[in-house]
Structure formats: C-alpha cells, structure tokens
CSV table of C-alpha atoms in Angstrom, one decimal:
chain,number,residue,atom,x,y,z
O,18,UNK,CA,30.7,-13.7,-3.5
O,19,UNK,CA,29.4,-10.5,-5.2
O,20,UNK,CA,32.1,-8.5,-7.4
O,21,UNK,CA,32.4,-4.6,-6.8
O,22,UNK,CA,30.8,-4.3,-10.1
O,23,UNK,CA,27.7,-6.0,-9.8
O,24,UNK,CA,26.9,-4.5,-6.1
O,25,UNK,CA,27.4,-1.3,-7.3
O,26,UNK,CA,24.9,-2.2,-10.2
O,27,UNK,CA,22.6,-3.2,-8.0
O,28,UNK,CA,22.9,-0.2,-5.9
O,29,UNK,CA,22.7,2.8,-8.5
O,30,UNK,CA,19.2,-0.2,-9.8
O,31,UNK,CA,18.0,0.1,-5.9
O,32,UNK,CA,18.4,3.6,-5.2
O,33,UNK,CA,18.4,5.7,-8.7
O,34,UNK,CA,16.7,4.1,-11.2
O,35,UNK,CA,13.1,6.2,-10.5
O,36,UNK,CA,15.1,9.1,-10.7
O,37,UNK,CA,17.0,7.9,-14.3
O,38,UNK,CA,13.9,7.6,-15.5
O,39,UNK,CA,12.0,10.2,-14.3
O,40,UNK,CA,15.2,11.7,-16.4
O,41,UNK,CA,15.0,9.9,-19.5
O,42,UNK,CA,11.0,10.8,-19.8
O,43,UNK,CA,11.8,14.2,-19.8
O,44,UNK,CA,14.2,12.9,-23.1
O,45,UNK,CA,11.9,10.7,-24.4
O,46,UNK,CA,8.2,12.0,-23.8
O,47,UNK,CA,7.2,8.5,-23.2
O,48,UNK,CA,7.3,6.3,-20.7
O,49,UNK,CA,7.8,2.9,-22.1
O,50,UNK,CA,11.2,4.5,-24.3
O,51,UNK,CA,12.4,6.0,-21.4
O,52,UNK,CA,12.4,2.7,-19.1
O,53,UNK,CA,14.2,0.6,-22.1
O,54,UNK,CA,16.9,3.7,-22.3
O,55,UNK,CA,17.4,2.9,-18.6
O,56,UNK,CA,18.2,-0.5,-18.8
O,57,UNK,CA,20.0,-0.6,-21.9
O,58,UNK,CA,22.1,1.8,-20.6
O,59,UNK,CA,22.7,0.2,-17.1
O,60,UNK,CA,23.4,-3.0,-19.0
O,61,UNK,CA,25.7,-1.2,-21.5
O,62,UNK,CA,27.7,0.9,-18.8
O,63,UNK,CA,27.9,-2.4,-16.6
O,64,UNK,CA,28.6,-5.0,-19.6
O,65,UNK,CA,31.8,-3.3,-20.0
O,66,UNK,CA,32.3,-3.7,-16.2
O,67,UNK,CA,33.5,-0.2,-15.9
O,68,UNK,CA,35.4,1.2,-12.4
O,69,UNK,CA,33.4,3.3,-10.2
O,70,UNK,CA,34.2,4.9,-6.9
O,71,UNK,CA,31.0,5.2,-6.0
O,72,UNK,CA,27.0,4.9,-7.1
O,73,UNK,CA,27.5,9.1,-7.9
O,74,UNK,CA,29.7,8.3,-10.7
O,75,UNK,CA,28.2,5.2,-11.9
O,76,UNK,CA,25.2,7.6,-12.0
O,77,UNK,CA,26.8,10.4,-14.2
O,78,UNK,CA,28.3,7.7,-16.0
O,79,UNK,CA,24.5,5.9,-17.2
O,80,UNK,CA,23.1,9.5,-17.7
O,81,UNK,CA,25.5,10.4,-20.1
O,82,UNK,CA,24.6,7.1,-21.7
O,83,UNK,CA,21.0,7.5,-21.9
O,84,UNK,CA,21.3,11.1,-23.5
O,85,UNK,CA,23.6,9.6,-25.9
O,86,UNK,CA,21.3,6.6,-26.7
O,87,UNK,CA,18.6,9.0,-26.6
O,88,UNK,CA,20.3,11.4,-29.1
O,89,UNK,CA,21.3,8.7,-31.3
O,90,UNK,CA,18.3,6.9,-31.4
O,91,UNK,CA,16.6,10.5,-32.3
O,92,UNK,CA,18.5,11.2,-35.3
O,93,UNK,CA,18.2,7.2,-37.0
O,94,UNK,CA,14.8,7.6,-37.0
O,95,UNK,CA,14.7,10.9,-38.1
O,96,UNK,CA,16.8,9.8,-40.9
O,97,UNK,CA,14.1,7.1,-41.8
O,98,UNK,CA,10.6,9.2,-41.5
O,99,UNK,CA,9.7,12.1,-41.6
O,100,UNK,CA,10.4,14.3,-38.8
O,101,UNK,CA,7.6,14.3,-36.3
O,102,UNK,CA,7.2,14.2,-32.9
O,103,UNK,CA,4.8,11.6,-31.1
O,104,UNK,CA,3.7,12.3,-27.6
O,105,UNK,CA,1.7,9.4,-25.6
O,106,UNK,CA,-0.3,10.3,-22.7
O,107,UNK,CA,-1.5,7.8,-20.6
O,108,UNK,CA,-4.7,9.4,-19.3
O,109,UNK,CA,-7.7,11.0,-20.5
O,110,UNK,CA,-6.8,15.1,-20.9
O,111,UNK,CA,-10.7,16.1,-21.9
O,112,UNK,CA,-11.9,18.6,-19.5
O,113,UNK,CA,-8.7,18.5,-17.5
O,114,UNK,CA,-7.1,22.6,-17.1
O,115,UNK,CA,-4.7,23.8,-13.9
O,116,UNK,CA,-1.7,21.4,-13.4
O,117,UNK,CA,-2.8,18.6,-15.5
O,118,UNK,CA,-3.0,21.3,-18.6
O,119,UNK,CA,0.2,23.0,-17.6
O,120,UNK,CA,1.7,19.6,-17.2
O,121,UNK,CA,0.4,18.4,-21.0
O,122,UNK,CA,1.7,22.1,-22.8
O,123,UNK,CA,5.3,22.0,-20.8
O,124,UNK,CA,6.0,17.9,-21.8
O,125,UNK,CA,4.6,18.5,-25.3
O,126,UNK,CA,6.9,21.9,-25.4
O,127,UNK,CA,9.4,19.8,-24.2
O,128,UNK,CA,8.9,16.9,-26.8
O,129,UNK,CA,9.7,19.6,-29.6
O,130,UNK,CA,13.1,20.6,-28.6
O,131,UNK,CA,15.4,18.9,-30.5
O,132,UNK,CA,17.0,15.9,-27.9
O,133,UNK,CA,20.4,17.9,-27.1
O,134,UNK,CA,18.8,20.9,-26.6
O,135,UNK,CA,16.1,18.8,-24.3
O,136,UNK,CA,18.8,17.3,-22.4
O,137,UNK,CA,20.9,20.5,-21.6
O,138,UNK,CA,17.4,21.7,-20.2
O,139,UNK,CA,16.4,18.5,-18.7
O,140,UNK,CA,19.7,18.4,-16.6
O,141,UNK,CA,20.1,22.0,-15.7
O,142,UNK,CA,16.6,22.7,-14.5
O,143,UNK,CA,15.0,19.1,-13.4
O,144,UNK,CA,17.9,17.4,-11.9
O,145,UNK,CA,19.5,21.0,-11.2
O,146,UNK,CA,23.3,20.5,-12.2
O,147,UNK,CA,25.2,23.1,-12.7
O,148,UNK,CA,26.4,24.4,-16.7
O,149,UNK,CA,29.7,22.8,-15.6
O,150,UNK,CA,28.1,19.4,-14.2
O,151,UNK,CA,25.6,19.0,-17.3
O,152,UNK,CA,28.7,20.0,-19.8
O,153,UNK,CA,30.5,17.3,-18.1
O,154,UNK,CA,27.4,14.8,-18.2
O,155,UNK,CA,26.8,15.2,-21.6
O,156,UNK,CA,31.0,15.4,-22.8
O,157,UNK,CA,29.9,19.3,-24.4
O,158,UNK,CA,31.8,22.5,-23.5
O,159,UNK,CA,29.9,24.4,-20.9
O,160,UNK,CA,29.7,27.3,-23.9
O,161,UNK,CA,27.9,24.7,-25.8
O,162,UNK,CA,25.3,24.0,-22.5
O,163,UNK,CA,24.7,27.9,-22.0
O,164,UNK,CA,23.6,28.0,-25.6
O,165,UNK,CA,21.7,24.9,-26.0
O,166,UNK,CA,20.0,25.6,-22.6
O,167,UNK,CA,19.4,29.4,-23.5
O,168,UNK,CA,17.8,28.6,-27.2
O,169,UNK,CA,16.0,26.1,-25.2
O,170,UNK,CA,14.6,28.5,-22.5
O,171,UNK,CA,14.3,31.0,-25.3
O,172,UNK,CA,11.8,28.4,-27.4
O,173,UNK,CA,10.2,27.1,-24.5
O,174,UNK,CA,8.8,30.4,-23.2
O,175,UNK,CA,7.7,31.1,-27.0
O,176,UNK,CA,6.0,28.0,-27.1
O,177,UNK,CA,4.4,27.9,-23.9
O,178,UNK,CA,3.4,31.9,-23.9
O,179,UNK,CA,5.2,33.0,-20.9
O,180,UNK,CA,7.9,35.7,-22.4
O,181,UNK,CA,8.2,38.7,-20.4
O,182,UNK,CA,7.5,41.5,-22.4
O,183,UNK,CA,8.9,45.1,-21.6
O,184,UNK,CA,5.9,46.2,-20.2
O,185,UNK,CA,6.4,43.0,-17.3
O,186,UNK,CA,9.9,43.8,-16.9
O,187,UNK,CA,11.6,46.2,-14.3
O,188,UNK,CA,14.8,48.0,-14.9
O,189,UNK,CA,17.5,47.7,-12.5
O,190,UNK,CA,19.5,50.3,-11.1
O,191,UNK,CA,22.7,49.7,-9.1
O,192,UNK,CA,23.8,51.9,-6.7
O,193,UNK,CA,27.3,51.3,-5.9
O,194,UNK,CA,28.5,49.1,-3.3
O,195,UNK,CA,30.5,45.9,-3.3
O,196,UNK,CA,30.2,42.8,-6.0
C-alpha cells in the first residue's frame, strides 16, 4: 500500500513537473540545470516526507525549493569564477528574426538578471502569482517582490529596447467619479 506521501509525489511528478520546469528554465537559462533543480528538489521536499493537503501546496512548497537551490547554487559559483553568464541554445539561431529572435533577446535578458530578481519576475509574469503569492513562494516581504520585480521590469525593458519614452506615453486625466 502506497503512503500519502509518495502518491502525492507522484502526483505533483504526473501533473506539474513540465510546468516546474518550464519554471526553473526561466531561472536557469538552460535546460539540462533546470531539470536536475526539479528533481533535486522534488527529492529534497519529499525526502523529508513533509505534510501536504494537497498537490497545490506540495507545489509551492518545491518552487520555493528550486528558487532557493537555484539562488544558492548562483552565488557558490559566483564565488568561485568570475561572474559570467552562460546561455545554451539548443538550435541553430543564424538567419532566424520574429519570434525565434524575440525569444533569444528576452531569455538572454532574462539570464542577466541577477536569480532573485529573475525569480520575482519569473513568478509574477510567467506563472502569474500575485506580489502576495510570489512573496509567499519565495519567504520575501511583498515590498521586497514589488522592488525586485520593478528593477527587474525596469532592466529588462532597458535591455531589450522597449522603454516608453514621453513622446509614446499619454497623460491621463480623471474626471471625477467613484474609485
């Protein structure tokens, strides 16, 4: 007979690990680091047999773990070499503009933020949690998400060209009414 534990491993393995890892690439950059920060941290969160109610929470629970692992993993080898960031793609990008160029500038844009930052960003915007949700995933104080996510946003639209300047802007005028 299967314990609680292990069917609820096997059900967050069945029905969320494309989705953790589509979530740890966008920490990562690379698809072979983000599949072993998966696993090592389905095997760490479930080693310690932890309680869940349900496959939501034993969810939360590894993605907090992965950003963590991520994180940590970031700054030992930071401390060891040089800072750089390495970006693997696994296809051919010569000749390649639209989506597939768009695609390339946002990952490598992405690859350059620093991992917290990356992970406030990759939460709040690709697996659209709330600041209070993605505060709560990652153990920060929601002020601590609006500011990681906003020097994110703010770098990310640097990087990839697409601040709005004055002249693209339009001013707003409210007149009266209820809020």
């Amino acid at each position: 007979m299967m314990s609680t534990w292990q069917s609820l491993a096997e059900s967050l393995v069945r029905e969320r690990y494309r989705p953790l890892v589509a979530y740890a690439y966008l920490l990562t950059s690379h698809m072979g680091d983000a599949e072993d920060a998966v696993q090592d941290a389905i095997v760490a969160t479930f080693t310690r047999r932890a309680r869940f109610a349900n496959t939501a929470q034993a969810e939360a629970y590894v993605r907090r773990a992965i950003a963590s692992k991520v994180i940590d993993e970031r700054r030992s080898r930071s401390r060891r070499t040089a800072r750089e960031t390495r970006f693997e793609f696994p296809w051919e990008l010569e000749g390649h503009d639209g989506p597939v160029a768009l695609h390339v500038d946002v990952a490598t844009a992405l690859a350059e933020l620093s991992p917290r930052v990356r992970a406030c960003i990759a939460l709040r915007f690709m697996a659209d949690h709330s600041t209070a949700q993605t505060a709560h995933a990652l153990g920060l104080s929601e002020g601590a998400v609006k500011r990681y996510v906003s020097d994110g946003v703010a770098r990310l639209a640097r990087t990839l060209g697409t601040v709005v300047t004055n002249d693209e802007s339009v001013e707003v005028q409210a007149h009266g009414g209820m809020r």
